[in-house]
Tab-separated table of C-alpha atoms in Angstrom:
chain	number	residue	atom	x	y	z
B	28	MET	CA	-6.764	0.123	-4.066
B	29	CYS	CA	-10.627	0.921	-4.723
B	30	GLN	CA	-11.655	0.169	-8.734
B	31	GLN	CA	-11.750	-3.478	-8.299
B	32	HIS	CA	-14.241	-4.411	-5.228
B	33	PRO	CA	-16.369	-2.075	-4.094
B	34	ARG	CA	-15.689	0.164	-1.000
B	35	LEU	CA	-18.354	1.363	1.203
B	36	GLY	CA	-18.285	5.490	1.186
B	37	PRO	CA	-17.629	7.565	4.524
B	38	HIS	CA	-21.760	7.341	4.951
B	39	ASP	CA	-22.479	3.613	3.853
B	40	HIS	CA	-22.211	2.635	7.430
B	41	PRO	CA	-23.112	3.907	11.210
B	42	ARG	CA	-20.402	6.525	11.627
B	43	HIS	CA	-18.010	5.423	14.533
B	44	GLY	CA	-19.290	1.954	14.643
B	45	ASP	CA	-21.960	1.785	17.433
B	46	THR	CA	-20.968	4.675	19.240
B	47	ASP	CA	-23.419	7.062	17.855
B	48	LYS	CA	-25.933	3.844	18.781
B	49	GLN	CA	-24.774	4.004	22.241
B	50	HIS	CA	-24.616	7.506	22.386
B	51	ALA	CA	-27.404	9.200	20.582
B	52	ASP	CA	-27.707	12.084	22.761
B	53	THR	CA	-24.175	12.973	23.520
B	54	PRO	CA	-23.239	15.332	20.589
B	55	LEU	CA	-19.821	14.396	19.050
B	56	LEU	CA	-16.832	16.620	19.960
B	57	PRO	CA	-15.499	19.225	17.437
B	58	PHE	CA	-12.779	17.466	14.836
B	59	PRO	CA	-9.659	18.787	15.565
B	60	TRP	CA	-8.165	19.416	11.887
B	61	HIS	CA	-6.017	22.024	13.136
B	62	LEU	CA	-3.580	19.019	14.860
B	63	PRO	CA	-3.282	18.405	11.878
B	64	VAL	CA	-4.751	15.077	9.968
B	65	TYR	CA	-2.832	13.065	7.379
B	66	ASP	CA	-3.947	10.079	4.531
B	67	ALA	CA	-1.782	7.484	4.918
B	68	HIS	CA	-2.890	5.907	1.630
B	69	CYS	CA	-5.376	6.891	-0.835
B	70	HIS	CA	-5.638	7.239	-4.994
B	71	PRO	CA	-7.421	10.430	-6.174
B	72	THR	CA	-5.162	10.299	-9.611
B	73	ASP	CA	-7.669	7.505	-10.342
B	74	THR	CA	-10.162	10.625	-10.619
B	75	MET	CA	-8.008	13.370	-11.808
B	76	ALA	CA	-10.676	15.930	-11.661
B	77	SER	CA	-11.108	15.554	-7.879
B	78	VAL	CA	-7.389	16.821	-7.434
B	79	ALA	CA	-8.757	20.455	-8.182
B	80	THR	CA	-10.484	20.359	-4.515
B	81	PHE	CA	-6.934	19.534	-2.848
B	82	PRO	CA	-6.745	23.308	-1.790
B	83	GLY	CA	-10.045	23.467	-0.185
B	84	MET	CA	-9.871	19.926	1.937
B	85	ARG	CA	-9.127	19.887	5.317
B	86	ALA	CA	-6.689	16.886	5.456
B	87	ALA	CA	-2.813	18.078	5.627
B	88	ALA	CA	-1.189	15.616	3.484
B	89	LEU	CA	-2.193	12.696	1.411
B	90	THR	CA	-0.131	10.083	0.545
B	91	VAL	CA	-0.957	9.532	-3.353
B	92	MET	CA	-0.275	5.719	-4.598
B	93	ALA	CA	0.801	4.838	-7.921
B	94	THR	CA	-0.383	1.384	-8.991
B	95	ARG	CA	0.078	0.705	-13.103
B	96	SER	CA	1.719	2.449	-16.036
B	97	GLN	CA	-0.696	4.750	-16.292
B	98	ASP	CA	-1.026	6.774	-13.319
B	99	GLN	CA	3.162	6.684	-12.252
B	100	ASP	CA	3.525	10.020	-13.825
B	101	LEU	CA	0.198	11.466	-12.731
B	102	VAL	CA	1.363	10.556	-9.454
B	103	ALA	CA	4.934	12.545	-9.878
B	104	ASP	CA	2.794	15.466	-11.093
B	105	VAL	CA	0.427	16.161	-8.830
B	106	ALA	CA	3.688	15.629	-6.409
B	107	ALA	CA	4.989	18.454	-7.863
B	108	GLN	CA	2.544	20.640	-8.021
B	109	TYR	CA	2.007	20.156	-3.830
B	110	PRO	CA	4.922	19.174	-2.595
B	111	ALA	CA	6.022	17.795	0.431
B	112	PRO	CA	7.608	19.742	2.934
B	113	ASP	CA	11.226	18.724	4.610
B	114	GLN	CA	11.214	17.362	7.909
B	115	ALA	CA	11.441	20.863	10.129
B	116	ALA	CA	8.657	22.551	8.173
B	117	PHE	CA	6.369	19.091	8.528
B	118	SER	CA	6.867	19.593	12.449
B	119	SER	CA	5.989	23.027	12.334
B	120	ALA	CA	2.210	23.957	12.535
B	121	ASP	CA	2.757	27.328	11.236
B	122	GLU	CA	4.784	25.986	8.311
B	123	GLN	CA	1.906	23.505	7.319
B	124	THR	CA	-0.598	25.822	4.564
B	125	GLY	CA	-2.819	23.642	2.287
B	126	THR	CA	-2.413	20.080	1.421
B	127	PHE	CA	0.575	18.497	0.555
B	128	VAL	CA	1.081	14.938	-1.616
B	129	VAL	CA	3.409	12.562	-0.123
B	130	PRO	CA	3.862	10.385	-3.587
B	131	ALA	CA	4.108	6.907	-3.432
B	132	PHE	CA	5.564	4.698	-6.436
B	133	GLY	CA	4.780	1.237	-7.034
B	134	TRP	CA	3.033	-1.829	-9.440
B	135	HIS	CA	-0.067	-3.370	-7.485
B	136	PRO	CA	-0.139	-6.937	-7.726
B	137	TRP	CA	-3.566	-6.563	-9.624
B	138	PHE	CA	-1.434	-5.294	-12.539
B	139	SER	CA	1.678	-7.574	-11.663
B	140	TYR	CA	0.890	-9.807	-14.536
B	141	GLN	CA	1.741	-7.179	-17.281
B	142	LEU	CA	5.520	-7.546	-15.953
B	143	TYR	CA	8.021	-10.143	-16.704
B	144	ASP	CA	10.959	-10.864	-14.924
B	145	ASP	CA	13.808	-10.676	-17.401
B	146	GLN	CA	16.601	-11.253	-14.942
B	147	ALA	CA	15.208	-14.382	-14.545
B	148	PRO	CA	16.875	-17.463	-15.591
B	149	GLU	CA	14.389	-18.415	-17.874
B	150	PRO	CA	12.019	-15.626	-18.537
B	151	THR	CA	8.386	-15.758	-18.953
B	152	TYR	CA	8.310	-13.046	-22.000
B	153	ARG	CA	11.223	-13.539	-24.553
B	154	PRO	CA	10.684	-10.632	-27.212
B	155	SER	CA	11.136	-11.045	-30.936
B	156	GLY	CA	14.780	-10.971	-32.121
B	157	SER	CA	15.777	-11.892	-28.209
B	158	GLY	CA	16.844	-15.496	-29.805
B	159	SER	CA	14.151	-17.627	-28.365
B	160	SER	CA	13.337	-20.387	-30.456
B	161	SER	CA	9.730	-18.821	-31.588
B	162	ASP	CA	12.433	-16.365	-33.342
B	163	GLN	CA	14.085	-19.299	-35.325
B	164	THR	CA	10.674	-20.812	-36.583
B	165	PRO	CA	11.017	-21.031	-40.144
B	166	GLY	CA	8.423	-19.234	-42.268
B	167	ALA	CA	7.673	-17.290	-38.690
B	168	SER	CA	7.115	-13.446	-38.941
B	169	PRO	CA	7.920	-11.141	-36.110
B	170	GLU	CA	4.330	-10.782	-35.619
B	171	ASP	CA	3.620	-14.286	-35.144
B	172	ALA	CA	7.276	-14.654	-32.905
B	173	GLY	CA	5.558	-11.963	-30.940
B	174	ASP	CA	2.280	-13.089	-30.716
B	175	ALA	CA	3.847	-16.431	-29.184
B	176	ALA	CA	5.996	-14.957	-26.781
B	177	LYS	CA	3.220	-12.810	-25.596
B	178	ALA	CA	1.058	-16.050	-25.543
B	179	ALA	CA	4.088	-17.553	-23.772
B	180	HIS	CA	4.079	-15.243	-21.031
B	181	TYR	CA	0.171	-14.450	-20.218
B	182	SER	CA	-0.141	-18.684	-19.976
B	183	SER	CA	2.703	-18.933	-17.538
B	184	VAL	CA	1.603	-16.161	-14.888
B	185	LEU	CA	-2.615	-16.454	-15.107
B	186	THR	CA	-4.469	-19.205	-14.386
B	187	PRO	CA	-6.510	-20.432	-16.381
B	188	ALA	CA	-4.516	-19.584	-19.405
B	189	PRO	CA	-6.167	-16.942	-21.535
B	190	SER	CA	-8.058	-17.725	-24.802
B	191	PRO	CA	-6.595	-15.888	-28.037
B	192	ALA	CA	-9.549	-13.801	-27.952
B	193	PHE	CA	-8.746	-12.599	-24.416
B	194	LEU	CA	-5.438	-12.387	-25.187
B	195	THR	CA	-5.943	-10.201	-27.745
B	196	SER	CA	-7.056	-7.786	-25.264
B	197	LEU	CA	-3.513	-7.941	-22.662
B	198	PRO	CA	-0.729	-5.541	-23.286
B	199	THR	CA	3.055	-6.375	-24.157
B	200	PRO	CA	4.466	-7.189	-21.084
B	201	ILE	CA	7.116	-4.710	-19.569
B	202	PRO	CA	10.466	-5.469	-18.195
B	203	ILE	CA	10.723	-5.177	-14.391
B	204	SER	CA	14.131	-3.894	-14.768
B	205	THR	CA	12.707	-1.128	-17.017
B	206	PHE	CA	9.713	-0.270	-13.999
B	207	ILE	CA	12.596	-0.442	-11.388
B	208	SER	CA	14.898	2.061	-13.313
B	209	SER	CA	12.190	4.226	-13.838
B	210	THR	CA	11.075	4.255	-10.329
B	211	ARG	CA	14.324	4.489	-8.765
B	212	SER	CA	14.625	7.775	-10.886
B	213	ARG	CA	11.317	9.269	-9.408
B	214	LEU	CA	12.256	8.426	-5.799
B	215	LEU	CA	15.383	10.135	-6.565
B	216	ALA	CA	13.339	13.027	-7.812
B	217	HIS	CA	10.946	12.738	-4.425
B	218	PRO	CA	13.228	12.439	-1.471
B	219	HIS	CA	9.963	11.543	0.727
B	220	ALA	CA	8.435	9.403	-1.840
B	221	LEU	CA	7.249	6.074	-0.802
B	222	VAL	CA	7.392	2.359	-2.885
B	223	GLY	CA	3.521	1.651	-3.100
B	224	GLU	CA	1.090	0.377	-3.355
B	225	ILE	CA	2.887	-3.007	-3.694
B	226	GLY	CA	1.916	-6.459	-2.382
B	227	LEU	CA	-0.467	-9.648	-2.842
B	228	ASP	CA	-3.961	-10.343	-3.169
B	229	LYS	CA	-5.182	-14.185	-3.859
B	230	ALA	CA	-8.646	-12.905	-4.642
B	231	PHE	CA	-8.113	-10.532	-7.426
B	232	ARG	CA	-9.548	-11.563	-10.907
B	233	LEU	CA	-8.878	-9.626	-13.856
B	234	PRO	CA	-11.786	-7.476	-15.364
B	235	GLN	CA	-13.193	-9.078	-18.778
B	236	ALA	CA	-11.818	-7.451	-21.769
B	237	TRP	CA	-13.774	-4.567	-23.254
B	238	ASP	CA	-16.593	-5.066	-25.748
B	239	GLN	CA	-19.275	-2.832	-27.462
B	240	PRO	CA	-21.561	-2.165	-24.293
B	241	ALA	CA	-18.985	-2.020	-21.751
B	242	GLU	CA	-17.691	0.936	-23.861
B	243	ALA	CA	-20.660	2.830	-24.489
B	244	THR	CA	-20.875	3.503	-20.613
B	245	ARG	CA	-17.010	3.840	-20.167
B	246	ASP	CA	-16.395	6.922	-17.486
B	247	ASP	CA	-14.213	8.880	-19.612
B	248	ALA	CA	-13.368	10.703	-16.139
B	249	LEU	CA	-11.765	7.685	-14.870
B	250	THR	CA	-7.768	7.154	-15.688
B	251	PRO	CA	-7.414	3.942	-17.491
B	252	GLY	CA	-6.463	0.683	-16.589
B	253	GLY	CA	-8.348	0.153	-13.876
B	254	ARG	CA	-11.809	-2.161	-13.679
B	255	GLU	CA	-13.787	0.850	-14.791
B	256	GLY	CA	-16.844	-0.889	-13.971
B	257	ARG	CA	-16.627	-4.003	-16.567
B	258	LEU	CA	-17.368	-7.582	-14.961
B	259	LEU	CA	-15.140	-9.901	-13.675
B	260	SER	CA	-12.811	-12.748	-16.069
B	261	PRO	CA	-11.770	-15.967	-14.135
B	262	HIS	CA	-8.428	-15.409	-14.462
B	263	ARG	CA	-6.243	-14.644	-11.561
B	264	VAL	CA	-2.156	-13.669	-11.505
B	265	ARG	CA	-0.443	-16.481	-9.869
B	266	MET	CA	1.213	-16.225	-6.368
B	267	GLU	CA	4.952	-17.083	-7.863
B	268	HIS	CA	4.895	-14.164	-9.917
B	269	GLN	CA	2.979	-11.787	-7.542
B	270	ARG	CA	6.206	-12.657	-5.087
B	271	ALA	CA	8.467	-11.711	-7.698
B	272	VAL	CA	7.080	-8.591	-8.869
B	273	LEU	CA	7.035	-8.005	-4.678
B	274	ALA	CA	10.830	-8.969	-4.608
B	275	ALA	CA	11.946	-6.567	-7.027
B	276	GLN	CA	10.112	-3.757	-5.294
B	277	LEU	CA	11.247	-4.604	-1.937
B	278	ARG	CA	14.839	-4.927	-3.076
B	279	LEU	CA	14.567	-1.142	-4.675
B	280	ALA	CA	12.944	0.347	-1.348
B	281	ALA	CA	15.739	-1.546	0.438
B	282	SER	CA	18.779	-0.133	-1.530
B	283	MET	CA	17.132	3.705	-1.306
B	284	ARG	CA	15.751	3.032	2.535
B	285	ARG	CA	12.374	4.198	1.412
B	286	ALA	CA	9.176	2.664	3.344
B	287	ILE	CA	6.370	0.597	1.792
B	288	SER	CA	2.946	0.287	1.714
B	289	VAL	CA	1.533	-2.817	1.145
B	290	HIS	CA	-1.384	-4.468	-0.279
B	291	GLY	CA	-2.353	-7.853	1.263
B	292	VAL	CA	-5.985	-9.795	0.465
B	293	GLN	CA	-6.387	-13.160	1.565
B	294	ALA	CA	-2.325	-14.059	1.424
B	295	HIS	CA	-1.572	-12.880	4.899
B	296	GLY	CA	0.651	-15.557	5.243
B	297	VAL	CA	3.044	-15.647	2.197
B	298	LEU	CA	3.112	-11.964	2.622
B	299	TYR	CA	4.785	-12.394	6.177
B	300	GLU	CA	6.847	-14.895	4.280
B	301	THR	CA	8.054	-12.655	1.970
B	302	LEU	CA	8.440	-9.351	3.685
B	303	ALA	CA	10.280	-11.874	6.844
B	304	ALA	CA	12.418	-13.015	4.024
B	305	THR	CA	14.287	-9.614	3.149
B	306	CYS	CA	14.854	-9.396	7.306
B	307	LYS	CA	16.886	-12.813	7.229
B	308	GLY	CA	19.927	-12.787	9.001
B	309	HIS	CA	18.908	-9.067	10.859
B	310	GLU	CA	17.115	-10.146	13.224
B	311	ARG	CA	17.888	-7.785	16.652
B	312	GLU	CA	18.350	-10.100	19.438
B	313	VAL	CA	15.930	-11.015	21.987
B	314	LEU	CA	17.292	-9.940	24.988
B	315	THR	CA	16.771	-12.965	27.856
B	316	ARG	CA	15.986	-12.358	31.738
B	317	LYS	CA	19.740	-13.208	32.706
B	318	LYS	CA	21.027	-10.490	29.539
B	319	ARG	CA	17.774	-8.117	30.862
B	320	LYS	CA	19.373	-8.144	34.471
B	321	LEU	CA	22.758	-7.413	33.355
B	322	VAL	CA	21.926	-5.063	31.335
B	323	ALA	CA	19.955	-3.123	34.257
B	324	GLN	CA	23.365	-3.773	36.249
B	325	GLY	CA	25.278	-1.581	33.824
B	326	ALA	CA	26.555	-4.356	31.923
B	327	GLU	CA	27.176	-4.186	28.036
B	328	ASP	CA	24.061	-3.712	26.025
B	329	PHE	CA	23.778	-6.738	24.112
B	330	SER	CA	20.655	-5.718	22.428
B	331	SER	CA	21.054	-4.747	18.832
B	332	GLU	CA	17.706	-2.918	18.685
B	333	ASP	CA	19.057	0.594	17.791
B	334	GLU	CA	21.160	-0.544	15.195
B	335	ASP	CA	18.985	-0.179	12.140
B	336	ASP	CA	16.697	2.440	13.293
B	337	ASP	CA	19.118	4.666	11.544
B	338	ASP	CA	17.999	4.583	8.001
B	339	THR	CA	21.372	5.178	6.478
B	340	VAL	CA	22.539	1.683	7.572
B	341	GLU	CA	22.356	-0.579	4.131
B	342	THR	CA	20.131	-3.488	5.119
B	343	PRO	CA	18.034	-5.630	2.412
B	344	TYR	CA	14.950	-4.862	4.203
B	345	PRO	CA	12.633	-1.632	3.668
B	346	PRO	CA	12.926	0.174	6.752
B	347	ARG	CA	9.419	1.027	7.691
B	348	ILE	CA	6.460	-1.119	6.209
B	349	CYS	CA	2.802	-0.116	6.343
B	350	LEU	CA	0.033	-2.775	6.253
B	351	HIS	CA	-2.646	-0.432	4.421
B	352	SER	CA	-6.165	-1.261	5.288
B	353	PHE	CA	-5.211	-4.396	7.141
B	354	SER	CA	-7.564	-7.079	7.362
B	355	ALA	CA	-6.033	-9.927	8.998
B	356	GLY	CA	-6.639	-10.915	12.693
B	357	VAL	CA	-4.689	-10.034	15.811
B	358	GLU	CA	-2.649	-13.063	15.560
B	359	VAL	CA	-1.226	-12.565	12.465
B	360	ILE	CA	-0.332	-8.701	13.955
B	361	LYS	CA	1.585	-10.406	16.590
B	362	GLN	CA	3.950	-12.053	14.310
B	363	TYR	CA	4.998	-8.830	12.440
B	364	LEU	CA	4.999	-7.160	15.874
B	365	HIS	CA	7.824	-9.699	17.105
B	366	ARG	CA	10.593	-7.933	18.855
B	367	GLU	CA	13.291	-9.779	16.241
B	368	ILE	CA	11.230	-7.986	13.254
B	369	PRO	CA	13.797	-4.778	12.967
B	370	ALA	CA	11.784	-3.021	10.341
B	371	ARG	CA	9.359	-0.401	11.713
B	372	ILE	CA	5.760	-1.932	11.383
B	373	PHE	CA	2.646	0.325	11.047
B	374	VAL	CA	-0.802	-0.384	10.406
B	375	SER	CA	-3.136	1.977	8.568
B	376	LEU	CA	-6.904	1.279	8.871
B	377	SER	CA	-9.982	3.042	6.447
B	378	SER	CA	-13.628	3.109	7.436
B	379	GLY	CA	-14.405	1.571	3.689
B	380	VAL	CA	-12.496	-1.837	4.613
B	381	ASN	CA	-12.185	-2.064	8.351
B	382	LEU	CA	-15.507	-0.787	9.802
B	383	GLY	CA	-17.771	-1.861	6.757
B	384	THR	CA	-18.972	-5.183	8.311
B	385	ASP	CA	-19.832	-5.875	11.987
B	386	ALA	CA	-17.005	-8.644	11.542
B	387	SER	CA	-14.282	-6.426	10.039
B	388	ARG	CA	-15.201	-3.967	12.790
B	389	GLU	CA	-14.747	-6.601	15.534
B	390	LYS	CA	-11.689	-7.865	13.924
B	391	ALA	CA	-9.946	-4.271	13.348
B	392	ASP	CA	-10.730	-3.594	17.301
B	393	GLU	CA	-8.962	-6.598	18.502
B	394	VAL	CA	-5.993	-5.409	16.321
B	395	VAL	CA	-5.786	-1.617	17.166
B	396	ARG	CA	-5.928	-2.696	20.770
B	397	ALA	CA	-3.163	-4.860	20.355
B	398	LEU	CA	-1.117	-2.135	18.490
B	399	PRO	CA	1.410	0.487	19.816
B	400	ASP	CA	0.321	3.536	20.269
B	401	ASP	CA	2.944	4.778	17.800
B	402	ARG	CA	2.079	1.943	15.141
B	403	ILE	CA	-1.359	3.437	13.715
B	404	LEU	CA	-1.887	4.996	10.586
B	405	VAL	CA	-5.591	6.136	9.340
B	406	GLU	CA	-6.387	6.193	5.323
B	407	SER	CA	-9.043	7.162	3.194
B	408	ASP	CA	-8.474	4.618	0.679
B	409	LEU	CA	-10.435	6.549	-1.741
B	410	HIS	CA	-9.877	7.509	-5.391
B	411	THR	CA	-12.031	10.565	-5.245
B	412	ALA	CA	-10.614	13.931	-3.191
B	413	GLY	CA	-12.727	16.074	-1.631
B	414	GLU	CA	-15.168	16.126	1.030
B	415	PRO	CA	-16.018	12.355	0.707
B	416	MET	CA	-11.754	12.062	1.631
B	417	ASP	CA	-11.809	14.219	4.451
B	418	ALA	CA	-15.593	12.399	5.834
B	419	ALA	CA	-13.598	8.936	5.676
B	420	LEU	CA	-10.736	10.104	7.459
B	421	GLU	CA	-13.111	11.594	10.000
B	422	ASP	CA	-14.869	8.718	10.421
B	423	ILE	CA	-11.712	6.536	10.949
B	424	CYS	CA	-10.123	8.537	13.474
B	425	ARG	CA	-12.999	8.954	15.769
B	426	TRP	CA	-13.385	5.243	16.080
B	427	VAL	CA	-9.511	4.460	16.295
B	428	CYS	CA	-9.422	7.037	18.996
B	429	GLU	CA	-12.925	5.573	20.783
B	430	ALA	CA	-10.988	2.060	20.297
B	431	LYS	CA	-7.738	3.069	21.919
B	432	GLY	CA	-9.771	5.001	24.660
B	433	TRP	CA	-8.092	8.410	23.678
B	434	ALA	CA	-9.548	11.566	23.594
B	435	ILE	CA	-10.271	13.109	20.234
B	436	GLU	CA	-7.542	15.847	20.732
B	437	GLU	CA	-4.886	13.352	22.242
B	438	GLY	CA	-5.855	10.416	19.618
B	439	VAL	CA	-5.519	12.802	16.766
B	440	ALA	CA	-1.855	14.409	17.579
B	441	GLN	CA	-0.912	10.671	18.476
B	442	LEU	CA	-2.012	9.577	14.785
B	443	ALA	CA	-0.367	12.690	13.357
B	444	LYS	CA	2.957	12.226	14.987
B	445	ASN	CA	2.748	8.288	13.933
B	446	TYR	CA	2.219	9.697	10.288
B	447	GLU	CA	5.777	11.974	10.648
B	448	GLY	CA	7.378	9.247	12.067
B	449	PHE	CA	6.765	7.021	9.233
B	450	ILE	CA	7.193	9.044	6.036
B	451	TYR	CA	10.083	10.799	7.515
B	452	GLY	CA	11.714	8.104	9.982
């Protein structure tokens, strides 16, 4: 997600880390776009005019994320215009023509305050006429009751509580059940769609309300609902509310056996705990040395490692999880890769997030080296399609190949295979 915190563009840092410095006299090998190359996470519907560049792009597929009320239908529309093939056609290079879209439908943690959990014992929001105490106040108008309900919700889910002036800029909250129902319909209409972008974010602060100076400089080319250049307010979304919104979407993904794309910023521990909780009671058995010896001798295989690889098996956890633009360290990723975790974990990397500073590049290098070859994805995480997106993908692909010690064609082919495994299972 790109509109809250500035992202470095593909040319805002030395390409491919320090490779060019070290090998300044060595020309780069031609990039093998034909293998092909897939973007595991991007937001072109934030800048709808850039969608027109899809036919001229070199990337074969874009995994386009929805994040809020304003972009759910936009993602569905571009997915219908550039539909993803079935797996048989996907696996055949001869069948791939042009750039196709794999849609992802989800509610981003930045916008989680706009939802309320109507299934909770004590919902944070009670619409006017629902029988709440505010509806019973003698002399209170329906408008007053609605304002009081809205104020109660936002005071509960935001910290600090919003002022009356800021409150007027906030939308009437939407029931989580309504969003889940509409998302289920979109997923049914798109059989390869993901649930995303979802997750947790401790760093996020709501943008300030629109004022006259901000309105005067507003960019009409951007899809409404994002930051759109506004300064930030002090208000944050309480973590318990973010977790409730995330949990509802995890249950949906699990019930429909869909992969998810997950955002995590300054919340790596609580995000891991939330995702791991969905697997509780379904952990794989880790074979002891004695059991491995028995299996090797032809005894019964006590391992359950293959039981949950079938996406038709009903489980309470999503079958495949992509940790997008993963920014934690190697110790965190080792938790996700523990053999007890039954979901298949993928890590996606982007040049803007993971190569933006020396520190982030060093951390990403350690993570990539620790990852199995078949669990790495690449992404642009950009909100403008076309040449910038292609350039960002080439940058991150070249860097991953260098970090893993892969020849460029070998590495790009591996990344393509990984993407197929993530999308199609």
